[in-house]
mmCIF file of C-alpha atoms in Angstrom:
data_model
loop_
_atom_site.group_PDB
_atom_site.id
_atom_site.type_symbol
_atom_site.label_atom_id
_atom_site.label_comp_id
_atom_site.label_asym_id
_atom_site.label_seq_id
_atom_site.Cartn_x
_atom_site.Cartn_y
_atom_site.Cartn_z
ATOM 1 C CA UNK A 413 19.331 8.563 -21.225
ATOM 2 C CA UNK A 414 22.506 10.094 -22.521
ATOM 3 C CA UNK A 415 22.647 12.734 -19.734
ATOM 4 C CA UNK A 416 22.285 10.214 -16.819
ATOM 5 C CA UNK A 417 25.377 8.001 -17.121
ATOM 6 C CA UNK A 418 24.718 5.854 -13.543
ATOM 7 C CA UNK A 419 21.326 4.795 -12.625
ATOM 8 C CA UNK A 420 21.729 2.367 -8.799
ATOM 9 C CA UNK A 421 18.502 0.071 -8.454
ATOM 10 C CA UNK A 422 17.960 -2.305 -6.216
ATOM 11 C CA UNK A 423 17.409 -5.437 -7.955
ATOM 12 C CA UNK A 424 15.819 -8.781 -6.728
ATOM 13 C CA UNK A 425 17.812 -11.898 -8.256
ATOM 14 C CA UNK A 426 16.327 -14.687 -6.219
ATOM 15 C CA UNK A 427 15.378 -15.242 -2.471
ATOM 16 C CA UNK A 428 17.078 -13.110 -0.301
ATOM 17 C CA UNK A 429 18.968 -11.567 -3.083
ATOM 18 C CA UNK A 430 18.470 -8.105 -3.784
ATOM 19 C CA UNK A 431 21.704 -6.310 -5.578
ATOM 20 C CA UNK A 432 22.385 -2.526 -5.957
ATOM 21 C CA UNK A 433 23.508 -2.987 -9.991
ATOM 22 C CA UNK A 434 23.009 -0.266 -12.943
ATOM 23 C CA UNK A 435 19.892 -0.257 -14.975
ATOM 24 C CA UNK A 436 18.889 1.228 -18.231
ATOM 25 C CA UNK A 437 16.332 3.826 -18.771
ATOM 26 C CA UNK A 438 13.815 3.675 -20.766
ATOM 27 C CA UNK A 439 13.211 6.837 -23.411
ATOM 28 C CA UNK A 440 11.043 9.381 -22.102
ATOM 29 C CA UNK A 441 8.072 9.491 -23.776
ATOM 30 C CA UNK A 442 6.002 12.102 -25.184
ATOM 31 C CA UNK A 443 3.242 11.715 -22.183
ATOM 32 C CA UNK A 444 5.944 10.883 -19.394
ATOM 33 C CA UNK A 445 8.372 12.548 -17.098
ATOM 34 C CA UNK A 446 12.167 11.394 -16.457
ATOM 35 C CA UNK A 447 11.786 11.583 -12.670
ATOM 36 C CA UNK A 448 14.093 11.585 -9.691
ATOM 37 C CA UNK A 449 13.493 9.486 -7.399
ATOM 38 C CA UNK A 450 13.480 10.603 -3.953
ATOM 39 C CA UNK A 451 12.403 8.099 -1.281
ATOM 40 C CA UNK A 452 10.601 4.984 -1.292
ATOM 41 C CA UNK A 453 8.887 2.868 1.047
ATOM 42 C CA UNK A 454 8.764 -0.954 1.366
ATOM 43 C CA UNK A 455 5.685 -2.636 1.514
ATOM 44 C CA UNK A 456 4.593 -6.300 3.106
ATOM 45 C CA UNK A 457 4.421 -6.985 -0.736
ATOM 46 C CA UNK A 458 8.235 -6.151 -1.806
ATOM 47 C CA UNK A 459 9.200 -8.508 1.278
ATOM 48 C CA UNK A 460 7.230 -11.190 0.211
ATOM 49 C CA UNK A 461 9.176 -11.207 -3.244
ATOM 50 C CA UNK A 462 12.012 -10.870 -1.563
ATOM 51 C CA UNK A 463 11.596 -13.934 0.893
ATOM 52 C CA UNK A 464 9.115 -15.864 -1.246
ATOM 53 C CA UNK A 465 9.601 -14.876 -5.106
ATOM 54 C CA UNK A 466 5.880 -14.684 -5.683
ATOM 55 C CA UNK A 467 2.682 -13.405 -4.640
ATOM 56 C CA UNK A 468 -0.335 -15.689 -6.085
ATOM 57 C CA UNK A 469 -0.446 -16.058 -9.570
ATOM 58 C CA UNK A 470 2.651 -13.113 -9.659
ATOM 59 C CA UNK A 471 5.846 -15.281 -9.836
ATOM 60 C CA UNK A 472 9.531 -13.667 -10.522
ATOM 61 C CA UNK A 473 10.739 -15.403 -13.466
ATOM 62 C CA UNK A 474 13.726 -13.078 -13.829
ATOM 63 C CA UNK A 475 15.508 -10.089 -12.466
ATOM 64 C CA UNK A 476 13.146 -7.321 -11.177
ATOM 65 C CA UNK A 477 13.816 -3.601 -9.708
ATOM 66 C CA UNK A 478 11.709 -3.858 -6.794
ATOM 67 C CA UNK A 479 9.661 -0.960 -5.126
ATOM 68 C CA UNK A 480 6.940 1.013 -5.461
ATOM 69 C CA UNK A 481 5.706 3.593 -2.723
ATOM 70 C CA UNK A 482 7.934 6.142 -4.228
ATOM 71 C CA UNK A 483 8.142 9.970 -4.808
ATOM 72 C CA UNK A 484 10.514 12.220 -6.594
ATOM 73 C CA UNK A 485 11.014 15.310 -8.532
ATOM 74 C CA UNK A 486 10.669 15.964 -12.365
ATOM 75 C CA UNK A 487 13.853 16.546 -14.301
ATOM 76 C CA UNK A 488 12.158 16.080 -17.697
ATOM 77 C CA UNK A 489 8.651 16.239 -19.265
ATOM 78 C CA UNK A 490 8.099 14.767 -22.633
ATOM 79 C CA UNK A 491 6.566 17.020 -25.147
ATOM 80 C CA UNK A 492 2.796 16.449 -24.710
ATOM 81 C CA UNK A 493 2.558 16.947 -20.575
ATOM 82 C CA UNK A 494 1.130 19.475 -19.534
ATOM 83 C CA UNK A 495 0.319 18.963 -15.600
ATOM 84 C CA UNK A 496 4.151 19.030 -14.821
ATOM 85 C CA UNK A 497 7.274 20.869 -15.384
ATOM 86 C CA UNK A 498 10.662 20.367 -14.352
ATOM 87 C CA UNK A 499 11.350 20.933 -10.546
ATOM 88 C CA UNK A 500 7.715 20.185 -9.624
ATOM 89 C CA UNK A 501 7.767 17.167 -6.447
ATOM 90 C CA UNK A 502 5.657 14.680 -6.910
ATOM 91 C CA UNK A 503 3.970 11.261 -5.753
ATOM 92 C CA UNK A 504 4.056 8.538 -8.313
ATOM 93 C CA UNK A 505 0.975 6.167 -8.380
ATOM 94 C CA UNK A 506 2.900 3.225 -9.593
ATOM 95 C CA UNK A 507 -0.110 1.133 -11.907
ATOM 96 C CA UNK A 508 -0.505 2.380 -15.384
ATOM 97 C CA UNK A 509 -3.453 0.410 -17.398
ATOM 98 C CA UNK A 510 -3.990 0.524 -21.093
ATOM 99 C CA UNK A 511 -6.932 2.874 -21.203
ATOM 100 C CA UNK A 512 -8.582 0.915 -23.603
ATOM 101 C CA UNK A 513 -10.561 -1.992 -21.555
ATOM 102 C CA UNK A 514 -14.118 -2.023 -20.039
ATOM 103 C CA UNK A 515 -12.279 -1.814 -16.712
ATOM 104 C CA UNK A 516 -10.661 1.226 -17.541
ATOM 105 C CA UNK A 517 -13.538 3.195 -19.854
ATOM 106 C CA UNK A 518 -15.919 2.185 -16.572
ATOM 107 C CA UNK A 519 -13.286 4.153 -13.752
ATOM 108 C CA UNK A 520 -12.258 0.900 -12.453
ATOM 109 C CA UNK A 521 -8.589 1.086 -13.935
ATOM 110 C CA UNK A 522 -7.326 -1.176 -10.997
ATOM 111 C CA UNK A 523 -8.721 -4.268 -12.807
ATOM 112 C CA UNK A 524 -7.334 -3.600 -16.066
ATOM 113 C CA UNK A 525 -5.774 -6.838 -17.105
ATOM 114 C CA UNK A 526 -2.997 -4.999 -19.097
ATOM 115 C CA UNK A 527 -2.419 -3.467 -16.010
ATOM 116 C CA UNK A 528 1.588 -2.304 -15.654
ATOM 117 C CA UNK A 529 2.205 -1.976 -11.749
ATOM 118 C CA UNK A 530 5.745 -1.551 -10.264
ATOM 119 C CA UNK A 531 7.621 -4.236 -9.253
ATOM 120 C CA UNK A 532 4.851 -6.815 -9.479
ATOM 121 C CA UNK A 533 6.233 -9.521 -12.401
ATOM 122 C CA UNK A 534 7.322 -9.081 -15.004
ATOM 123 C CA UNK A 535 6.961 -5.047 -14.470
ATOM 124 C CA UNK A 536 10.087 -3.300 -12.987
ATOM 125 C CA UNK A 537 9.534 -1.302 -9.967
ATOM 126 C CA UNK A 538 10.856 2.528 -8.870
ATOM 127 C CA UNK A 539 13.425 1.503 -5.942
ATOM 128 C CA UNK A 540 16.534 3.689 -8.095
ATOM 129 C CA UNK A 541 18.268 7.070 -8.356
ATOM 130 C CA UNK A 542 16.054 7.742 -11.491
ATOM 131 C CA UNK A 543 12.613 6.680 -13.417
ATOM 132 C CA UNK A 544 10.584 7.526 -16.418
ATOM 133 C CA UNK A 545 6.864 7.098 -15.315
ATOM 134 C CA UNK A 546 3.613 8.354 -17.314
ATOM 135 C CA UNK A 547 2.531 12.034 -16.265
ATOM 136 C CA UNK A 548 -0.908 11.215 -16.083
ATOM 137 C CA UNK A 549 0.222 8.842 -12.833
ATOM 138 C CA UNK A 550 2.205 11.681 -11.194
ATOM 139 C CA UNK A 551 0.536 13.705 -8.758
ATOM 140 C CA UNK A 552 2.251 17.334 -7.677
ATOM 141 C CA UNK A 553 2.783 17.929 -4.371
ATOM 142 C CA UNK A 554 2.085 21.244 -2.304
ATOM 143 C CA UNK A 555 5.203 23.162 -0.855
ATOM 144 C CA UNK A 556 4.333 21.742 2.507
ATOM 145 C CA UNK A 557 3.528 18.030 1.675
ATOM 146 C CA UNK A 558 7.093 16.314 2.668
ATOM 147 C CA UNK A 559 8.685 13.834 0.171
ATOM 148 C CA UNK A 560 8.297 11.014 2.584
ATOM 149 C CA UNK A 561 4.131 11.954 2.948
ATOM 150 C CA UNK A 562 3.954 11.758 -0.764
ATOM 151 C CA UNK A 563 5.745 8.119 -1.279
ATOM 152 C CA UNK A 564 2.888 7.146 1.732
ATOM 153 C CA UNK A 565 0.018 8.266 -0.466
ATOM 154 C CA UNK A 566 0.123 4.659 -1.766
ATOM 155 C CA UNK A 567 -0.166 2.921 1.171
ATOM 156 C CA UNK A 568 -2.997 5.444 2.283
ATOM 157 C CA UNK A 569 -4.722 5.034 -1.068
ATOM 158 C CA UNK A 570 -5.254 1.018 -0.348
ATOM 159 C CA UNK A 571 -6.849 2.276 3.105
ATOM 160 C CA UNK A 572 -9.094 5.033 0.975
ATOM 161 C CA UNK A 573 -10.252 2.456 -1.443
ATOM 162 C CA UNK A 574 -10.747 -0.032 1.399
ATOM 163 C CA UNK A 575 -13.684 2.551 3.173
ATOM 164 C CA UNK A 576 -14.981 3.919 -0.017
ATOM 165 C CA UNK A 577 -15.608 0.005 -1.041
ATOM 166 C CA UNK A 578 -16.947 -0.566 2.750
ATOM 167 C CA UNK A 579 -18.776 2.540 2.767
ATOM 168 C CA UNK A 580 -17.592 4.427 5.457
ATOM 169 C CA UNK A 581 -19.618 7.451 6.347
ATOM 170 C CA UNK A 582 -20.254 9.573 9.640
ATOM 171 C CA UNK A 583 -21.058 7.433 12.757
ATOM 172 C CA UNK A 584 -19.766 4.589 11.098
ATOM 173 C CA UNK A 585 -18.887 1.828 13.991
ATOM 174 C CA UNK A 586 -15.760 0.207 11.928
ATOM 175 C CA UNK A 587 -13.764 -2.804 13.052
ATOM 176 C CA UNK A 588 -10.048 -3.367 11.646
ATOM 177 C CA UNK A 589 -8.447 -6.731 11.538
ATOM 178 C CA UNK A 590 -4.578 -6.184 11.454
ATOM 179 C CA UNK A 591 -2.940 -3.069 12.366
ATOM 180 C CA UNK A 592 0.477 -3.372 10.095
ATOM 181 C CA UNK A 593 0.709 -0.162 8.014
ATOM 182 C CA UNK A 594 -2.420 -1.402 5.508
ATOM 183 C CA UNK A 595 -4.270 -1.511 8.940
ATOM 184 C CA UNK A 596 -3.232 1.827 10.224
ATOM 185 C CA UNK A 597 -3.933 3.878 7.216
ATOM 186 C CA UNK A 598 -7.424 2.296 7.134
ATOM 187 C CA UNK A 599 -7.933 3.397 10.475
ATOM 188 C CA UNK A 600 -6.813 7.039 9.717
ATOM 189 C CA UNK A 601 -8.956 7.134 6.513
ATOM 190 C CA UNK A 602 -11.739 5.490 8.551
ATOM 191 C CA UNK A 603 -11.416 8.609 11.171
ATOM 192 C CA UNK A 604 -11.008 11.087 8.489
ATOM 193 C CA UNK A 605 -14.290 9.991 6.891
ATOM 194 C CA UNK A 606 -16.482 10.413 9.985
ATOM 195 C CA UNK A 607 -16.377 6.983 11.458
ATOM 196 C CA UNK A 608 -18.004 7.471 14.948
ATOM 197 C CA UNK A 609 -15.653 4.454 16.482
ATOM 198 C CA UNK A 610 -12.992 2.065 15.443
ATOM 199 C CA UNK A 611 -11.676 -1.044 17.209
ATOM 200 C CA UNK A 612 -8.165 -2.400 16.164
ATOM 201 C CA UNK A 613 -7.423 -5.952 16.281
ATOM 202 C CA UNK A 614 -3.579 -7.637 16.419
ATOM 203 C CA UNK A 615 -1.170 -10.170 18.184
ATOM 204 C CA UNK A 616 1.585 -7.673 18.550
ATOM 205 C CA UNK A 617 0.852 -5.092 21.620
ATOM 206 C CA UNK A 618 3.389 -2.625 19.988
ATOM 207 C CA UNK A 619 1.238 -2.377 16.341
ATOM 208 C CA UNK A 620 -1.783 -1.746 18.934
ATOM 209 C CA UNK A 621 0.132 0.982 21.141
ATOM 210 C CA UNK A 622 0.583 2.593 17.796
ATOM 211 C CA UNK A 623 -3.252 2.093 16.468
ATOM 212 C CA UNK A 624 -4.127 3.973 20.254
ATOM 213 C CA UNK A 625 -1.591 6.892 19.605
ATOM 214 C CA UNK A 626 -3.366 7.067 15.552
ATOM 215 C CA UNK A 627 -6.875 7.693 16.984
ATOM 216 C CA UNK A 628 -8.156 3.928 17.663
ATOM 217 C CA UNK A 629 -11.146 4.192 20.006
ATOM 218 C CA UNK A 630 -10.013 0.697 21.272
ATOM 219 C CA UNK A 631 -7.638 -1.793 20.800
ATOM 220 C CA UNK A 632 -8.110 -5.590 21.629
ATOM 221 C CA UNK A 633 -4.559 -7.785 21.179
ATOM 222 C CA UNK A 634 -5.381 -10.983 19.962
ATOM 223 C CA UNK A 635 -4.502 -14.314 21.713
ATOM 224 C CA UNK A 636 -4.282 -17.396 19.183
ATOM 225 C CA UNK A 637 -5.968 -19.332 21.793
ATOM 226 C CA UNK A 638 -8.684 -17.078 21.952
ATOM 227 C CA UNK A 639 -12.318 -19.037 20.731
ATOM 228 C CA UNK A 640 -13.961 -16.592 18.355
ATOM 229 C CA UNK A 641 -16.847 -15.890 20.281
ATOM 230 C CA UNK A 642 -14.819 -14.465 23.250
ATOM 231 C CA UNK A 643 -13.684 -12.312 20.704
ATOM 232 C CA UNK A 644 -16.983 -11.533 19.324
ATOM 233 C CA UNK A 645 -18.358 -10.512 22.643
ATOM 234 C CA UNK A 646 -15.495 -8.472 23.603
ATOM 235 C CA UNK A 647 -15.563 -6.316 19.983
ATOM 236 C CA UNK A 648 -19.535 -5.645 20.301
ATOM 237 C CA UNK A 649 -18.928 -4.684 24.562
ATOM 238 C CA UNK A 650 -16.207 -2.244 23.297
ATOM 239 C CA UNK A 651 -17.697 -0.828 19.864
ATOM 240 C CA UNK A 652 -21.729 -0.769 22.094
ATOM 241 C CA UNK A 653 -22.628 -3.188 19.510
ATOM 242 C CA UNK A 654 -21.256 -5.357 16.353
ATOM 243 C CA UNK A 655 -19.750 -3.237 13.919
ATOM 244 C CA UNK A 656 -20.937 -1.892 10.780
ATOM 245 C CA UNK A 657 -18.283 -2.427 8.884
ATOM 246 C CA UNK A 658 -15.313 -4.682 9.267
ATOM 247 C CA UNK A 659 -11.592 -4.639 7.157
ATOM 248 C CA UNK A 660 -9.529 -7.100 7.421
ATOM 249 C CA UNK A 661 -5.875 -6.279 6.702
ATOM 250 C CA UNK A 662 -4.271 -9.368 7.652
ATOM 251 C CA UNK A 663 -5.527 -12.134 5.013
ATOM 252 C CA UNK A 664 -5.386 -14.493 7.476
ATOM 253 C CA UNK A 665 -8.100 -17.633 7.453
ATOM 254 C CA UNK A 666 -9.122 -16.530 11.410
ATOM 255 C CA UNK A 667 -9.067 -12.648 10.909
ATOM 256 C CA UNK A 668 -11.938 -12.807 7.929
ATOM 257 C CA UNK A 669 -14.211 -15.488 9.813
ATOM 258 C CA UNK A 670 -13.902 -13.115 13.231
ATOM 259 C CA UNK A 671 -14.794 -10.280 10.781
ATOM 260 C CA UNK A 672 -17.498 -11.794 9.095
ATOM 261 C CA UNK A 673 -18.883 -13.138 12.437
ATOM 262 C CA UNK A 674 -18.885 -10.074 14.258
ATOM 263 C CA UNK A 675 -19.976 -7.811 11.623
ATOM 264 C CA UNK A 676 -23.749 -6.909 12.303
ATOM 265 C CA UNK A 677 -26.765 -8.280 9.776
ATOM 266 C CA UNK A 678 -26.809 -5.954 6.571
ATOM 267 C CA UNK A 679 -23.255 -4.619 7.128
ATOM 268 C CA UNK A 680 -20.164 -4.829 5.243
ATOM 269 C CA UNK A 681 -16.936 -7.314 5.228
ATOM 270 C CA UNK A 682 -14.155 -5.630 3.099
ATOM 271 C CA UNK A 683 -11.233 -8.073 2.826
ATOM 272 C CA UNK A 684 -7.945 -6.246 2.075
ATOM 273 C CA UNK A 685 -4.903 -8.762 3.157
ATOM 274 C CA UNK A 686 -3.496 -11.253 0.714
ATOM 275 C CA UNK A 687 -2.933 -14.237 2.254
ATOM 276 C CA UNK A 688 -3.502 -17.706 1.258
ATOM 277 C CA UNK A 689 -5.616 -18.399 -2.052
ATOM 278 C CA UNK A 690 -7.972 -20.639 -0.408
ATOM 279 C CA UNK A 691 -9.362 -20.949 3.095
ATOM 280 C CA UNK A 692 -12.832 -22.201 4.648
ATOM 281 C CA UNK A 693 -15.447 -19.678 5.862
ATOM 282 C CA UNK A 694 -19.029 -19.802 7.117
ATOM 283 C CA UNK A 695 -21.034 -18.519 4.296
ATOM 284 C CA UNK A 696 -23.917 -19.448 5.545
ATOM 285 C CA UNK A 697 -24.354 -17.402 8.482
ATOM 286 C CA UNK A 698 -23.140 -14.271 6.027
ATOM 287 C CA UNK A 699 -26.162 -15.092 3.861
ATOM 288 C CA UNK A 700 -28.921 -15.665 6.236
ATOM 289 C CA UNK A 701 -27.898 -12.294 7.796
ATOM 290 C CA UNK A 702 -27.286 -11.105 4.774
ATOM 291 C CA UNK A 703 -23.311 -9.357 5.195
ATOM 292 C CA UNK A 704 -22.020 -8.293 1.957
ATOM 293 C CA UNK A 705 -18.478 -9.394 1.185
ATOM 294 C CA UNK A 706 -16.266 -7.187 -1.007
ATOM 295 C CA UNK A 707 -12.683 -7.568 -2.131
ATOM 296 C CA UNK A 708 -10.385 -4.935 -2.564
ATOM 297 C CA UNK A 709 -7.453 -4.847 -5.413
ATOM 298 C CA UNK A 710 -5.288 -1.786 -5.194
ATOM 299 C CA UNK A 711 -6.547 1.795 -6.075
ATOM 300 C CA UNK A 712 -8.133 3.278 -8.487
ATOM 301 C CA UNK A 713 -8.794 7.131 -8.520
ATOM 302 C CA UNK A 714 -8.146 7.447 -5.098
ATOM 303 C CA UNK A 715 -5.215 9.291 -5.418
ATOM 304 C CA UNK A 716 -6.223 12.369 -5.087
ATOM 305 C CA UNK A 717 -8.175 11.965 -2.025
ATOM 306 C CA UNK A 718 -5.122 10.650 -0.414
ATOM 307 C CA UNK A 719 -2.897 13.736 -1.361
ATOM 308 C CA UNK A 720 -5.935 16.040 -0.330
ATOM 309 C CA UNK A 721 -6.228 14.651 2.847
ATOM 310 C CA UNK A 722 -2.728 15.007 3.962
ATOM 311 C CA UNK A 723 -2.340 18.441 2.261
ATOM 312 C CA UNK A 724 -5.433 18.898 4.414
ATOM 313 C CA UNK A 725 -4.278 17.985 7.943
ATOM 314 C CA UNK A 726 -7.165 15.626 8.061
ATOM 315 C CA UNK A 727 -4.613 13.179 7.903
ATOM 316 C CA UNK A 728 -1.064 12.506 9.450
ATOM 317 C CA UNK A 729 0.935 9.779 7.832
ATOM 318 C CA UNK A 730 4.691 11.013 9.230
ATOM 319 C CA UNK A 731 4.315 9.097 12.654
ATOM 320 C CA UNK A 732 4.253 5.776 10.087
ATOM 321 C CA UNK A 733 7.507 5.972 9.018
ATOM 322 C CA UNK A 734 10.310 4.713 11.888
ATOM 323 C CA UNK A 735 13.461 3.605 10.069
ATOM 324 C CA UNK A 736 15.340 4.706 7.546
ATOM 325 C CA UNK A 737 17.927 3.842 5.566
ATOM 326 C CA UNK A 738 20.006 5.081 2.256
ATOM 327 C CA UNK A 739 19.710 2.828 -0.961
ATOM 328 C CA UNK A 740 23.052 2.264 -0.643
ATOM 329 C CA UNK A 741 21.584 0.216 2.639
ATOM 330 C CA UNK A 742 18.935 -1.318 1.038
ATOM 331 C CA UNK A 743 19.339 -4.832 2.098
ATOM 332 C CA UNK A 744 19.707 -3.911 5.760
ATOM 333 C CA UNK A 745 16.946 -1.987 5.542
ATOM 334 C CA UNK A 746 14.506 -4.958 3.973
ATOM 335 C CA UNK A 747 16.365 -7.265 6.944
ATOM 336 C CA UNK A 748 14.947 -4.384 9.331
ATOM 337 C CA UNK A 749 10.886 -4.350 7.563
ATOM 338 C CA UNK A 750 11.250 -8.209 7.591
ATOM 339 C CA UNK A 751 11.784 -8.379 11.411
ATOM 340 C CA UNK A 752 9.371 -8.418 13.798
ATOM 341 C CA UNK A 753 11.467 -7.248 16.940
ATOM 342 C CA UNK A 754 12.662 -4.533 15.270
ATOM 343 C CA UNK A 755 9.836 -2.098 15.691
ATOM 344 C CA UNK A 756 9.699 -1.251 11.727
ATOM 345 C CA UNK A 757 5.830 -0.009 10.403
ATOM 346 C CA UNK A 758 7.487 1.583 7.206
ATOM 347 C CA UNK A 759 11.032 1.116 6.598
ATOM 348 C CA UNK A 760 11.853 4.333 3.730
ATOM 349 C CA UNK A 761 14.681 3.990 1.319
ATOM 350 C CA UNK A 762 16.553 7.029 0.030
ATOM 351 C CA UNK A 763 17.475 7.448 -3.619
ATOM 352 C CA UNK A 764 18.705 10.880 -3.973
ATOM 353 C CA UNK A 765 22.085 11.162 -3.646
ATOM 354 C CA UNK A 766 21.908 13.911 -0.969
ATOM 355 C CA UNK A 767 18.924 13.080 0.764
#
């Protein structure tokens, strides 16, 4: 854009490279909004790139603007928007699909296979001072909905896809495997939605101490010498029975076969966590007590929900965020979200120049 002569992103290279460099802007559209960018958050996912250069079949082939839990304000609107003006604050829902697929014309727009998401390959992400983004994807926020709340509506909209696909309702018993911020926003959604109790697994006792201070009925820290059916009995003794529905938000091989064991005969297994492509699981005892299985990918049209439950006060994402750190700092503040002394559950980078 003529009018925008500097435009800092951070940029991963290679493995532990991220750069603070320049980068182009792309026209605004006639259906987007030249945005800018206010704060942004870094998810497991951006340090993965950053340590591993690829997330399953999503390999970084070349340079890539990473981030996208973002929020920002509009400085431009192309001609044909009409939800949006200039000054309005808003949340960016980074994944754009083509509109066009059976995915899409069905409502499930998260498994459009045009899909465009930030910062997953070859797609550049929203970690910069400014950013051109689709309308349609940007969601205004209320006076009193902070910045920082409105970059954590992504986060929070993985945990609100993760009930609605588990099928949370009131005096739901719900058992969550992994209390890193995925884990933790599925336990507030899980709350919000009328859950009766929910039990939070982990290793770390400081992700738990967290989980208890969110609303966790219970907390059990995890042992990796624990035998699965001492954990079994312990989550049924603290929930008064196996759960109803269990998340796991770890993606670990041990986390979904304690899930699917303990998860009672006609209930639910929602599996959340990315983690390796391939492990080995009991099926058998899923099918003879018949416990559905359901993957979650993403979002899709939960959004909204997410920005009306924090506008709300059903739901409090601020006690999530615990370090941050100006993009100018960006590299420290990936070192701090990639170390597990240091405390971080979501590490939020600062675009604006006066933020």
């Amino acid at each position: 854009m003529a009018d925008i002569k500097e435009n800092l992103a951070a940029i991963l290279y290679a493995k532990d490279d991220i750069r603070l460099e320049n980068f182009p802007l792309r026209e605004v559209g006639d259906y987007d909004v030249l945005l800018e960018m206010y704060c942004t958050g870094i998810c497991g996912s951006d340090v993965h790139y950053w340590k591993h250069m690829a997330i399953g079949p999503f390999i970084v082939k070349e340079p890539m603007v990473i981030g996208h839990e973002s929020s920002g304000t509009v400085m431009k609107a192309g001609k044909n928007v009409k939800n949006l003006k200039p000054g309005d604050r808003v949340a960016v829902e980074p994944g754009v699909p083509c509109y066009r697929c059976f995915q899409c014309l069905s409502g499930r727009y998260n498994l459009c296979p045009d899909m465009e998401f930030c910062a997953t390959p070859p797609i550049h992400g929203n970690l910069c001072r400014y950013y051109v983004h689709p309308a349609n994807f940007c969601f205004k926020l209320p006076d009193h909905v902070s910045m920082e709340e409105g970059a954590l509506l992504e986060p929070l909209s993985c945990g609100v896809h993760a009930c609605k696909r588990g099928g949370v309702k009131v005096g739901s018993k719900v058992l969550i495997l992994g209390s890193g911020p995925i884990g933790l926003v599925t336990l507030l959604t899980a709350k919000s939605m009328g859950a009766s109790k929910v039990i939070v697994t982990d290793l770390l006792l400081g992700r738990l101490e967290i989980a208890q201070k969110l609303g966790a009925d219970c907390c059990i820290q995890v042992n990796r010498s624990d035998s699965e059916e001492k954990l079994v009995k312990c989550i049924e003794e603290s929930l008064g029975g196996p759960p109803d529905i269990s998340i796991d938000c770890s993606g670990f091989q041990s986390t979904v076969k304690l899930g699917l064991k303990a998860t009672r005969a006609g209930g639910t297994m929602v599996i959340v966590g990315m983690g390796e492509s391939e492990f080995k699981l009991n099926l058998m005892d899923s099918l003879v007590r018949e416990v559905d299985i359901r993957g979650i990918f993403r979002y899709a049209n939960d959004y909204p929900d997410a920005l009306a439950m924090v506008a709300s006060g059903q739901v409090n994402v601020k006690p999530l965020v615990t370090h941050k750190f100006k993009i100018e700092e960006t590299v420290k503040a990936f070192e701090t979200a990639f170390d597990s002394s240091s405390g971080a559950i979501k590490v939020m980078i600062y675009s604006k120049k006066d933020s």
